[in-house]
Amino acid sequence: QQQVKQSPQSLIVQKGGISIINCAYENTAFDYFPWYQQFPGKGPALLIAIRPDVSEKKEGRFTISFNKSAKQFSLHIMDSQPGDSATYFCAASRTGYGQNFVFGPGTRLSVLP
Amino acid sequence: NAGVTQTPKFRVLKTGQSMTLLCAQDMNHEYMYWYRQDPGMGLRLIHYSVGEGTTAKGEVPDGYNVSRLKKQNFLLGLESAAPSQTSVYFCASRPLSSYNSPLHFGNGTRLTVT
């Protein structure tokens, strides 16, 4: 119940295309869903996050779509750029002691010039 | 403002050796975490701390110990290293103030156990 599933494992997109990464969770107690971006040799950094009381959140070219009934959420990267090439992790957490985050296995995105 | 600093950046150990990884944060965060990152498995929580002098087990705590004697430091120890502990280790911190505050990660320590 603590798992977060993520797909695809890797993704290749042409410059200017749309990148879509999907995640699914089982624990309905989760109430915070962030996406992290990681470049080689660096630690993950928060990209965008959403709470379950909204169905979509947009920040620039990055959008999270959230489907509470299906227990799924996805990251859409519009007009993908080579600089977006990185590994993306979805995560989930629940409010409480320590508020531990459960991470998906990651998606390696390559945007071709 | 350095954020979260991890030392060392790289380390090679032989099976059975011990070592300590140091994490320091200068953001006055209450919560600190140790994760390990392995290919295809994402980030898995080893131990965490909700404040100075407190620690708790995460998802994969076996073979590791931690200490948080000072609020800004969180140490991860391997008493007898095993090849299965070859991984990239990340420390993270976040403030207590808001439930949706993000994790701030260090740049990792790459550990190889031969």
JSON list of C-alpha atoms in Angstrom, two decimals:
[
{"chain": "A", "resi": 1, "resn": "GLN", "atom": "CA", "xyz": [0.00, 0.00, 0.00]},
{"chain": "A", "resi": 2, "resn": "GLN", "atom": "CA", "xyz": [3.00, 2.25, 0.40]},
{"chain": "A", "resi": 3, "resn": "GLN", "atom": "CA", "xyz": [4.14, 1.84, -3.19]},
{"chain": "A", "resi": 4, "resn": "VAL", "atom": "CA", "xyz": [4.04, 4.44, -5.91]},
{"chain": "A", "resi": 5, "resn": "LYS", "atom": "CA", "xyz": [4.18, 3.02, -9.43]},
{"chain": "A", "resi": 6, "resn": "GLN", "atom": "CA", "xyz": [5.68, 5.07, -12.25]},
{"chain": "A", "resi": 7, "resn": "SER", "atom": "CA", "xyz": [5.83, 4.66, -16.01]},
{"chain": "A", "resi": 8, "resn": "PRO", "atom": "CA", "xyz": [7.49, 4.68, -18.43]},
{"chain": "A", "resi": 9, "resn": "GLN", "atom": "CA", "xyz": [10.94, 3.75, -17.19]},
{"chain": "A", "resi": 10, "resn": "SER", "atom": "CA", "xyz": [12.51, 5.80, -19.98]},
{"chain": "A", "resi": 11, "resn": "LEU", "atom": "CA", "xyz": [11.18, 8.27, -22.52]},
{"chain": "A", "resi": 12, "resn": "ILE", "atom": "CA", "xyz": [12.64, 9.84, -25.65]},
{"chain": "A", "resi": 13, "resn": "VAL", "atom": "CA", "xyz": [10.96, 12.93, -27.03]},
{"chain": "A", "resi": 14, "resn": "GLN", "atom": "CA", "xyz": [11.80, 15.31, -29.85]},
{"chain": "A", "resi": 15, "resn": "LYS", "atom": "CA", "xyz": [12.42, 18.95, -29.03]},
{"chain": "A", "resi": 16, "resn": "GLY", "atom": "CA", "xyz": [9.11, 20.78, -28.91]},
{"chain": "A", "resi": 17, "resn": "GLY", "atom": "CA", "xyz": [7.12, 17.64, -28.16]},
{"chain": "A", "resi": 18, "resn": "ILE", "atom": "CA", "xyz": [5.06, 16.73, -25.11]},
{"chain": "A", "resi": 19, "resn": "SER", "atom": "CA", "xyz": [6.52, 14.46, -22.42]},
{"chain": "A", "resi": 20, "resn": "ILE", "atom": "CA", "xyz": [4.06, 12.53, -20.27]},
{"chain": "A", "resi": 21, "resn": "ILE", "atom": "CA", "xyz": [4.96, 10.52, -17.17]},
{"chain": "A", "resi": 22, "resn": "ASN", "atom": "CA", "xyz": [2.35, 8.62, -15.19]},
{"chain": "A", "resi": 23, "resn": "CYS", "atom": "CA", "xyz": [2.16, 7.56, -11.57]},
{"chain": "A", "resi": 24, "resn": "ALA", "atom": "CA", "xyz": [-0.29, 5.53, -9.53]},
{"chain": "A", "resi": 25, "resn": "TYR", "atom": "CA", "xyz": [-0.69, 5.01, -5.81]},
{"chain": "A", "resi": 26, "resn": "GLU", "atom": "CA", "xyz": [-2.78, 2.82, -3.52]},
{"chain": "A", "resi": 27, "resn": "ASN", "atom": "CA", "xyz": [-2.78, 4.52, -0.12]},
{"chain": "A", "resi": 28, "resn": "THR", "atom": "CA", "xyz": [-5.75, 6.90, -0.04]},
{"chain": "A", "resi": 29, "resn": "ALA", "atom": "CA", "xyz": [-4.24, 8.63, 3.02]},
{"chain": "A", "resi": 30, "resn": "PHE", "atom": "CA", "xyz": [-1.63, 10.29, 0.82]},
{"chain": "A", "resi": 31, "resn": "ASP", "atom": "CA", "xyz": [-2.35, 14.03, 0.65]},
{"chain": "A", "resi": 32, "resn": "TYR", "atom": "CA", "xyz": [0.62, 15.57, -1.10]},
{"chain": "A", "resi": 33, "resn": "PHE", "atom": "CA", "xyz": [2.06, 14.61, -4.49]},
{"chain": "A", "resi": 34, "resn": "PRO", "atom": "CA", "xyz": [5.32, 16.25, -5.58]},
{"chain": "A", "resi": 35, "resn": "TRP", "atom": "CA", "xyz": [7.44, 15.69, -8.66]},
{"chain": "A", "resi": 36, "resn": "TYR", "atom": "CA", "xyz": [11.21, 15.88, -8.40]},
{"chain": "A", "resi": 37, "resn": "GLN", "atom": "CA", "xyz": [13.73, 16.47, -11.19]},
{"chain": "A", "resi": 38, "resn": "GLN", "atom": "CA", "xyz": [17.25, 15.08, -10.97]},
{"chain": "A", "resi": 39, "resn": "PHE", "atom": "CA", "xyz": [20.23, 15.87, -13.17]},
{"chain": "A", "resi": 40, "resn": "PRO", "atom": "CA", "xyz": [23.26, 13.55, -13.25]},
{"chain": "A", "resi": 41, "resn": "GLY", "atom": "CA", "xyz": [25.51, 13.98, -10.24]},
{"chain": "A", "resi": 42, "resn": "LYS", "atom": "CA", "xyz": [22.97, 16.11, -8.40]},
{"chain": "A", "resi": 43, "resn": "GLY", "atom": "CA", "xyz": [20.31, 15.55, -5.81]},
{"chain": "A", "resi": 44, "resn": "PRO", "atom": "CA", "xyz": [16.62, 15.64, -6.74]},
{"chain": "A", "resi": 45, "resn": "ALA", "atom": "CA", "xyz": [14.96, 19.06, -6.68]},
{"chain": "A", "resi": 46, "resn": "LEU", "atom": "CA", "xyz": [11.28, 19.87, -6.38]},
{"chain": "A", "resi": 47, "resn": "LEU", "atom": "CA", "xyz": [9.70, 20.64, -9.73]},
{"chain": "A", "resi": 48, "resn": "ILE", "atom": "CA", "xyz": [5.99, 20.96, -9.00]},
{"chain": "A", "resi": 49, "resn": "ALA", "atom": "CA", "xyz": [3.53, 19.56, -6.48]},
{"chain": "A", "resi": 50, "resn": "ILE", "atom": "CA", "xyz": [-0.22, 19.10, -6.07]},
{"chain": "A", "resi": 51, "resn": "ARG", "atom": "CA", "xyz": [-2.75, 18.40, -3.34]},
{"chain": "A", "resi": 52, "resn": "PRO", "atom": "CA", "xyz": [-5.70, 16.03, -3.93]},
{"chain": "A", "resi": 53, "resn": "ASP", "atom": "CA", "xyz": [-8.30, 18.81, -3.67]},
{"chain": "A", "resi": 54, "resn": "VAL", "atom": "CA", "xyz": [-7.40, 20.10, -7.15]},
{"chain": "A", "resi": 55, "resn": "SER", "atom": "CA", "xyz": [-7.36, 18.22, -10.45]},
{"chain": "A", "resi": 56, "resn": "GLU", "atom": "CA", "xyz": [-4.65, 20.18, -12.22]},
{"chain": "A", "resi": 57, "resn": "LYS", "atom": "CA", "xyz": [-1.77, 22.50, -11.46]},
{"chain": "A", "resi": 58, "resn": "LYS", "atom": "CA", "xyz": [0.32, 24.33, -14.02]},
{"chain": "A", "resi": 59, "resn": "GLU", "atom": "CA", "xyz": [3.66, 26.06, -13.63]},
{"chain": "A", "resi": 60, "resn": "GLY", "atom": "CA", "xyz": [5.12, 27.30, -16.88]},
{"chain": "A", "resi": 61, "resn": "ARG", "atom": "CA", "xyz": [5.59, 24.33, -19.23]},
{"chain": "A", "resi": 62, "resn": "PHE", "atom": "CA", "xyz": [4.98, 21.81, -16.44]},
{"chain": "A", "resi": 63, "resn": "THR", "atom": "CA", "xyz": [1.49, 20.55, -15.54]},
{"chain": "A", "resi": 64, "resn": "ILE", "atom": "CA", "xyz": [0.33, 17.95, -13.03]},
{"chain": "A", "resi": 65, "resn": "SER", "atom": "CA", "xyz": [-2.98, 16.24, -13.73]},
{"chain": "A", "resi": 66, "resn": "PHE", "atom": "CA", "xyz": [-4.56, 14.48, -10.75]},
{"chain": "A", "resi": 67, "resn": "ASN", "atom": "CA", "xyz": [-7.33, 11.87, -10.80]},
{"chain": "A", "resi": 68, "resn": "LYS", "atom": "CA", "xyz": [-8.35, 11.13, -7.22]},
{"chain": "A", "resi": 69, "resn": "SER", "atom": "CA", "xyz": [-10.89, 8.42, -8.04]},
{"chain": "A", "resi": 70, "resn": "ALA", "atom": "CA", "xyz": [-8.38, 6.50, -10.15]},
{"chain": "A", "resi": 71, "resn": "LYS", "atom": "CA", "xyz": [-5.55, 7.21, -7.71]},
{"chain": "A", "resi": 72, "resn": "GLN", "atom": "CA", "xyz": [-3.37, 8.40, -10.55]},
{"chain": "A", "resi": 73, "resn": "PHE", "atom": "CA", "xyz": [-1.41, 11.53, -11.34]},
{"chain": "A", "resi": 74, "resn": "SER", "atom": "CA", "xyz": [0.76, 12.54, -14.24]},
{"chain": "A", "resi": 75, "resn": "LEU", "atom": "CA", "xyz": [3.36, 15.09, -15.25]},
{"chain": "A", "resi": 76, "resn": "HIS", "atom": "CA", "xyz": [3.09, 16.79, -18.62]},
{"chain": "A", "resi": 77, "resn": "ILE", "atom": "CA", "xyz": [6.01, 18.75, -20.02]},
{"chain": "A", "resi": 78, "resn": "MET", "atom": "CA", "xyz": [4.93, 20.95, -22.90]},
{"chain": "A", "resi": 79, "resn": "ASP", "atom": "CA", "xyz": [7.37, 22.15, -25.58]},
{"chain": "A", "resi": 80, "resn": "SER", "atom": "CA", "xyz": [10.03, 19.81, -24.21]},
{"chain": "A", "resi": 81, "resn": "GLN", "atom": "CA", "xyz": [13.60, 21.13, -24.42]},
{"chain": "A", "resi": 82, "resn": "PRO", "atom": "CA", "xyz": [16.98, 19.37, -24.35]},
{"chain": "A", "resi": 83, "resn": "GLY", "atom": "CA", "xyz": [17.58, 21.05, -20.98]},
{"chain": "A", "resi": 84, "resn": "ASP", "atom": "CA", "xyz": [14.64, 19.04, -19.62]},
{"chain": "A", "resi": 85, "resn": "SER", "atom": "CA", "xyz": [16.64, 15.84, -20.10]},
{"chain": "A", "resi": 86, "resn": "ALA", "atom": "CA", "xyz": [16.82, 14.42, -16.58]},
{"chain": "A", "resi": 87, "resn": "THR", "atom": "CA", "xyz": [15.33, 11.74, -14.35]},
{"chain": "A", "resi": 88, "resn": "TYR", "atom": "CA", "xyz": [11.90, 12.50, -12.95]},
{"chain": "A", "resi": 89, "resn": "PHE", "atom": "CA", "xyz": [10.49, 11.03, -9.77]},
{"chain": "A", "resi": 90, "resn": "CYS", "atom": "CA", "xyz": [6.93, 11.20, -8.59]},
{"chain": "A", "resi": 91, "resn": "ALA", "atom": "CA", "xyz": [6.32, 10.94, -4.86]},
{"chain": "A", "resi": 92, "resn": "ALA", "atom": "CA", "xyz": [3.54, 10.83, -2.32]},
{"chain": "A", "resi": 93, "resn": "SER", "atom": "CA", "xyz": [3.29, 11.60, 1.35]},
{"chain": "A", "resi": 94, "resn": "ARG", "atom": "CA", "xyz": [0.74, 11.91, 4.10]},
{"chain": "A", "resi": 95, "resn": "THR", "atom": "CA", "xyz": [0.54, 14.52, 6.79]},
{"chain": "A", "resi": 96, "resn": "GLY", "atom": "CA", "xyz": [1.83, 13.26, 10.08]},
{"chain": "A", "resi": 97, "resn": "TYR", "atom": "CA", "xyz": [4.85, 12.36, 12.16]},
{"chain": "A", "resi": 98, "resn": "GLY", "atom": "CA", "xyz": [7.94, 12.76, 10.01]},
{"chain": "A", "resi": 99, "resn": "GLN", "atom": "CA", "xyz": [5.80, 12.98, 6.89]},
{"chain": "A", "resi": 100, "resn": "ASN", "atom": "CA", "xyz": [7.82, 10.42, 5.01]},
{"chain": "A", "resi": 101, "resn": "PHE", "atom": "CA", "xyz": [7.81, 10.51, 1.25]},
{"chain": "A", "resi": 102, "resn": "VAL", "atom": "CA", "xyz": [7.37, 7.43, -0.95]},
{"chain": "A", "resi": 103, "resn": "PHE", "atom": "CA", "xyz": [9.05, 7.74, -4.34]},
{"chain": "A", "resi": 104, "resn": "GLY", "atom": "CA", "xyz": [8.34, 6.12, -7.67]},
{"chain": "A", "resi": 105, "resn": "PRO", "atom": "CA", "xyz": [11.22, 4.33, -9.42]},
{"chain": "A", "resi": 106, "resn": "GLY", "atom": "CA", "xyz": [11.92, 7.23, -11.76]},
{"chain": "A", "resi": 107, "resn": "THR", "atom": "CA", "xyz": [11.67, 8.03, -15.48]},
{"chain": "A", "resi": 108, "resn": "ARG", "atom": "CA", "xyz": [14.72, 8.93, -17.49]},
{"chain": "A", "resi": 109, "resn": "LEU", "atom": "CA", "xyz": [13.71, 11.57, -20.05]},
{"chain": "A", "resi": 110, "resn": "SER", "atom": "CA", "xyz": [15.84, 12.36, -23.08]},
{"chain": "A", "resi": 111, "resn": "VAL", "atom": "CA", "xyz": [14.82, 15.27, -25.27]},
{"chain": "A", "resi": 112, "resn": "LEU", "atom": "CA", "xyz": [16.49, 15.16, -28.68]},
{"chain": "A", "resi": 113, "resn": "PRO", "atom": "CA", "xyz": [17.54, 18.45, -30.30]},
{"chain": "B", "resi": 1, "resn": "ASN", "atom": "CA", "xyz": [23.62, 29.61, 2.20]},
{"chain": "B", "resi": 2, "resn": "ALA", "atom": "CA", "xyz": [24.96, 26.18, 1.24]},
{"chain": "B", "resi": 3, "resn": "GLY", "atom": "CA", "xyz": [21.70, 24.23, 1.80]},
{"chain": "B", "resi": 4, "resn": "VAL", "atom": "CA", "xyz": [22.37, 20.54, 2.40]},
{"chain": "B", "resi": 5, "resn": "THR", "atom": "CA", "xyz": [26.01, 19.42, 2.27]},
{"chain": "B", "resi": 6, "resn": "GLN", "atom": "CA", "xyz": [27.09, 15.80, 2.18]},
{"chain": "B", "resi": 7, "resn": "THR", "atom": "CA", "xyz": [30.58, 14.50, 2.79]},
{"chain": "B", "resi": 8, "resn": "PRO", "atom": "CA", "xyz": [32.34, 12.61, 1.36]},
{"chain": "B", "resi": 9, "resn": "LYS", "atom": "CA", "xyz": [31.21, 12.69, -2.29]},
{"chain": "B", "resi": 10, "resn": "PHE", "atom": "CA", "xyz": [32.76, 9.32, -3.14]},
{"chain": "B", "resi": 11, "resn": "ARG", "atom": "CA", "xyz": [34.00, 6.40, -1.09]},
{"chain": "B", "resi": 12, "resn": "VAL", "atom": "CA", "xyz": [35.19, 2.87, -1.74]},
{"chain": "B", "resi": 13, "resn": "LEU", "atom": "CA", "xyz": [35.05, 0.38, 1.13]},
{"chain": "B", "resi": 14, "resn": "LYS", "atom": "CA", "xyz": [36.01, -3.23, 1.50]},
{"chain": "B", "resi": 15, "resn": "THR", "atom": "CA", "xyz": [33.49, -5.67, 2.90]},
{"chain": "B", "resi": 16, "resn": "GLY", "atom": "CA", "xyz": [33.42, -5.45, 6.67]},
{"chain": "B", "resi": 17, "resn": "GLN", "atom": "CA", "xyz": [34.84, -1.95, 6.93]},
{"chain": "B", "resi": 18, "resn": "SER", "atom": "CA", "xyz": [32.93, 0.82, 8.65]},
{"chain": "B", "resi": 19, "resn": "MET", "atom": "CA", "xyz": [32.33, 4.43, 7.78]},
{"chain": "B", "resi": 20, "resn": "THR", "atom": "CA", "xyz": [30.20, 7.45, 8.60]},
{"chain": "B", "resi": 21, "resn": "LEU", "atom": "CA", "xyz": [28.48, 9.73, 6.12]},
{"chain": "B", "resi": 22, "resn": "LEU", "atom": "CA", "xyz": [27.94, 13.29, 7.27]},
{"chain": "B", "resi": 23, "resn": "CYS", "atom": "CA", "xyz": [25.02, 15.51, 6.35]},
{"chain": "B", "resi": 24, "resn": "ALA", "atom": "CA", "xyz": [24.91, 19.16, 7.36]},
{"chain": "B", "resi": 25, "resn": "GLN", "atom": "CA", "xyz": [22.13, 21.68, 6.67]},
{"chain": "B", "resi": 26, "resn": "ASP", "atom": "CA", "xyz": [22.17, 25.40, 7.35]},
{"chain": "B", "resi": 27, "resn": "MET", "atom": "CA", "xyz": [18.44, 26.07, 6.90]},
{"chain": "B", "resi": 28, "resn": "ASN", "atom": "CA", "xyz": [17.43, 25.35, 10.50]},
{"chain": "B", "resi": 29, "resn": "HIS", "atom": "CA", "xyz": [15.20, 22.49, 9.34]},
{"chain": "B", "resi": 30, "resn": "GLU", "atom": "CA", "xyz": [13.69, 20.17, 11.90]},
{"chain": "B", "resi": 31, "resn": "TYR", "atom": "CA", "xyz": [13.28, 17.09, 9.72]},
{"chain": "B", "resi": 32, "resn": "MET", "atom": "CA", "xyz": [16.21, 15.24, 8.19]},
{"chain": "B", "resi": 33, "resn": "TYR", "atom": "CA", "xyz": [16.28, 12.07, 6.13]},
{"chain": "B", "resi": 34, "resn": "TRP", "atom": "CA", "xyz": [18.69, 9.54, 4.67]},
{"chain": "B", "resi": 35, "resn": "TYR", "atom": "CA", "xyz": [17.74, 7.85, 1.38]},
{"chain": "B", "resi": 36, "resn": "ARG", "atom": "CA", "xyz": [19.53, 5.39, -0.84]},
{"chain": "B", "resi": 37, "resn": "GLN", "atom": "CA", "xyz": [19.09, 5.46, -4.59]},
{"chain": "B", "resi": 38, "resn": "ASP", "atom": "CA", "xyz": [19.47, 2.33, -6.68]},
{"chain": "B", "resi": 39, "resn": "PRO", "atom": "CA", "xyz": [18.73, 1.92, -10.41]},
{"chain": "B", "resi": 40, "resn": "GLY", "atom": "CA", "xyz": [15.07, 1.19, -11.06]},
{"chain": "B", "resi": 41, "resn": "MET", "atom": "CA", "xyz": [14.12, 1.47, -7.39]},
{"chain": "B", "resi": 42, "resn": "GLY", "atom": "CA", "xyz": [13.83, 5.18, -6.85]},
{"chain": "B", "resi": 43, "resn": "LEU", "atom": "CA", "xyz": [14.71, 6.62, -3.47]},
{"chain": "B", "resi": 44, "resn": "ARG", "atom": "CA", "xyz": [14.19, 4.44, -0.42]},
{"chain": "B", "resi": 45, "resn": "LEU", "atom": "CA", "xyz": [14.14, 5.84, 3.08]},
{"chain": "B", "resi": 46, "resn": "ILE", "atom": "CA", "xyz": [16.77, 4.43, 5.44]},
{"chain": "B", "resi": 47, "resn": "HIS", "atom": "CA", "xyz": [16.29, 6.47, 8.63]},
{"chain": "B", "resi": 48, "resn": "TYR", "atom": "CA", "xyz": [14.88, 9.86, 9.49]},
{"chain": "B", "resi": 49, "resn": "SER", "atom": "CA", "xyz": [14.82, 12.37, 12.33]},
{"chain": "B", "resi": 50, "resn": "VAL", "atom": "CA", "xyz": [12.12, 14.80, 13.41]},
{"chain": "B", "resi": 51, "resn": "GLY", "atom": "CA", "xyz": [14.41, 16.76, 15.68]},
{"chain": "B", "resi": 52, "resn": "GLU", "atom": "CA", "xyz": [17.64, 16.90, 17.60]},
{"chain": "B", "resi": 53, "resn": "GLY", "atom": "CA", "xyz": [18.18, 13.73, 19.60]},
{"chain": "B", "resi": 54, "resn": "THR", "atom": "CA", "xyz": [15.44, 11.74, 17.84]},
{"chain": "B", "resi": 55, "resn": "THR", "atom": "CA", "xyz": [15.71, 9.15, 15.09]},
{"chain": "B", "resi": 56, "resn": "ALA", "atom": "CA", "xyz": [13.40, 6.59, 13.54]},
{"chain": "B", "resi": 57, "resn": "LYS", "atom": "CA", "xyz": [13.61, 3.72, 11.07]},
{"chain": "B", "resi": 58, "resn": "GLY", "atom": "CA", "xyz": [12.51, 4.02, 7.49]},
{"chain": "B", "resi": 59, "resn": "GLU", "atom": "CA", "xyz": [11.85, 1.42, 4.83]},
{"chain": "B", "resi": 60, "resn": "VAL", "atom": "CA", "xyz": [15.35, -0.12, 4.62]},
{"chain": "B", "resi": 61, "resn": "PRO", "atom": "CA", "xyz": [17.14, 0.45, 7.97]},
{"chain": "B", "resi": 62, "resn": "ASP", "atom": "CA", "xyz": [19.03, -2.84, 8.34]},
{"chain": "B", "resi": 63, "resn": "GLY", "atom": "CA", "xyz": [22.81, -2.46, 8.40]},
{"chain": "B", "resi": 64, "resn": "TYR", "atom": "CA", "xyz": [22.68, 1.28, 9.10]},
{"chain": "B", "resi": 65, "resn": "ASN", "atom": "CA", "xyz": [22.67, 3.45, 12.21]},
{"chain": "B", "resi": 66, "resn": "VAL", "atom": "CA", "xyz": [22.10, 7.17, 12.56]},
{"chain": "B", "resi": 67, "resn": "SER", "atom": "CA", "xyz": [22.60, 9.93, 15.07]},
{"chain": "B", "resi": 68, "resn": "ARG", "atom": "CA", "xyz": [21.36, 13.51, 15.35]},
{"chain": "B", "resi": 69, "resn": "LEU", "atom": "CA", "xyz": [23.27, 15.09, 18.20]},
{"chain": "B", "resi": 70, "resn": "LYS", "atom": "CA", "xyz": [22.97, 18.57, 16.71]},
{"chain": "B", "resi": 71, "resn": "LYS", "atom": "CA", "xyz": [20.00, 19.99, 14.83]},
{"chain": "B", "resi": 72, "resn": "GLN", "atom": "CA", "xyz": [22.06, 20.81, 11.76]},
{"chain": "B", "resi": 73, "resn": "ASN", "atom": "CA", "xyz": [23.83, 17.44, 11.43]},
{"chain": "B", "resi": 74, "resn": "PHE", "atom": "CA", "xyz": [22.56, 13.96, 10.62]},
{"chain": "B", "resi": 75, "resn": "LEU", "atom": "CA", "xyz": [25.09, 11.12, 10.51]},
{"chain": "B", "resi": 76, "resn": "LEU", "atom": "CA", "xyz": [24.64, 7.79, 8.75]},
{"chain": "B", "resi": 77, "resn": "GLY", "atom": "CA", "xyz": [26.87, 4.93, 9.88]},
{"chain": "B", "resi": 78, "resn": "LEU", "atom": "CA", "xyz": [27.71, 1.60, 8.33]},
{"chain": "B", "resi": 79, "resn": "GLU", "atom": "CA", "xyz": [29.22, -0.66, 10.97]},
{"chain": "B", "resi": 80, "resn": "SER", "atom": "CA", "xyz": [30.19, -3.56, 8.69]},
{"chain": "B", "resi": 81, "resn": "ALA", "atom": "CA", "xyz": [29.80, -2.70, 5.03]},
{"chain": "B", "resi": 82, "resn": "ALA", "atom": "CA", "xyz": [28.39, -5.26, 2.60]},
{"chain": "B", "resi": 83, "resn": "PRO", "atom": "CA", "xyz": [28.35, -5.24, -1.23]},
{"chain": "B", "resi": 84, "resn": "SER", "atom": "CA", "xyz": [24.54, -4.82, -1.07]},
{"chain": "B", "resi": 85, "resn": "GLN", "atom": "CA", "xyz": [25.16, -1.38, 0.42]},
{"chain": "B", "resi": 86, "resn": "THR", "atom": "CA", "xyz": [26.76, -0.17, -2.79]},
{"chain": "B", "resi": 87, "resn": "SER", "atom": "CA", "xyz": [24.52, 2.74, -3.68]},
{"chain": "B", "resi": 88, "resn": "VAL", "atom": "CA", "xyz": [24.18, 6.49, -3.92]},
{"chain": "B", "resi": 89, "resn": "TYR", "atom": "CA", "xyz": [23.13, 7.98, -0.60]},
{"chain": "B", "resi": 90, "resn": "PHE", "atom": "CA", "xyz": [21.16, 11.20, -0.35]},
{"chain": "B", "resi": 91, "resn": "CYS", "atom": "CA", "xyz": [20.46, 13.30, 2.67]},
{"chain": "B", "resi": 92, "resn": "ALA", "atom": "CA", "xyz": [17.47, 15.61, 2.70]},
{"chain": "B", "resi": 93, "resn": "SER", "atom": "CA", "xyz": [15.89, 18.08, 5.07]},
{"chain": "B", "resi": 94, "resn": "ARG", "atom": "CA", "xyz": [12.65, 20.00, 5.35]},
{"chain": "B", "resi": 95, "resn": "PRO", "atom": "CA", "xyz": [11.09, 22.42, 7.81]},
{"chain": "B", "resi": 96, "resn": "LEU", "atom": "CA", "xyz": [8.42, 21.44, 10.29]},
{"chain": "B", "resi": 97, "resn": "SER", "atom": "CA", "xyz": [6.30, 24.49, 9.51]},
{"chain": "B", "resi": 98, "resn": "SER", "atom": "CA", "xyz": [4.19, 23.25, 6.61]},
{"chain": "B", "resi": 99, "resn": "TYR", "atom": "CA", "xyz": [3.02, 19.78, 5.64]},
{"chain": "B", "resi": 100, "resn": "ASN", "atom": "CA", "xyz": [3.65, 20.49, 1.98]},
{"chain": "B", "resi": 101, "resn": "SER", "atom": "CA", "xyz": [7.13, 21.92, 2.31]},
{"chain": "B", "resi": 102, "resn": "PRO", "atom": "CA", "xyz": [9.53, 20.28, -0.12]},
{"chain": "B", "resi": 103, "resn": "LEU", "atom": "CA", "xyz": [12.50, 18.09, 0.62]},
{"chain": "B", "resi": 104, "resn": "HIS", "atom": "CA", "xyz": [15.87, 19.78, 0.08]},
{"chain": "B", "resi": 105, "resn": "PHE", "atom": "CA", "xyz": [18.45, 17.25, -1.07]},
{"chain": "B", "resi": 106, "resn": "GLY", "atom": "CA", "xyz": [22.22, 17.19, -0.94]},
{"chain": "B", "resi": 107, "resn": "ASN", "atom": "CA", "xyz": [24.21, 16.10, -3.99]},
{"chain": "B", "resi": 108, "resn": "GLY", "atom": "CA", "xyz": [24.79, 12.59, -2.74]},
{"chain": "B", "resi": 109, "resn": "THR", "atom": "CA", "xyz": [27.56, 10.24, -1.70]},
{"chain": "B", "resi": 110, "resn": "ARG", "atom": "CA", "xyz": [28.47, 7.44, -4.10]},
{"chain": "B", "resi": 111, "resn": "LEU", "atom": "CA", "xyz": [29.55, 4.42, -2.06]},
{"chain": "B", "resi": 112, "resn": "THR", "atom": "CA", "xyz": [31.09, 1.28, -3.53]},
{"chain": "B", "resi": 113, "resn": "VAL", "atom": "CA", "xyz": [31.63, -1.78, -1.35]},
{"chain": "B", "resi": 114, "resn": "THR", "atom": "CA", "xyz": [33.96, -4.40, -2.83]}
]
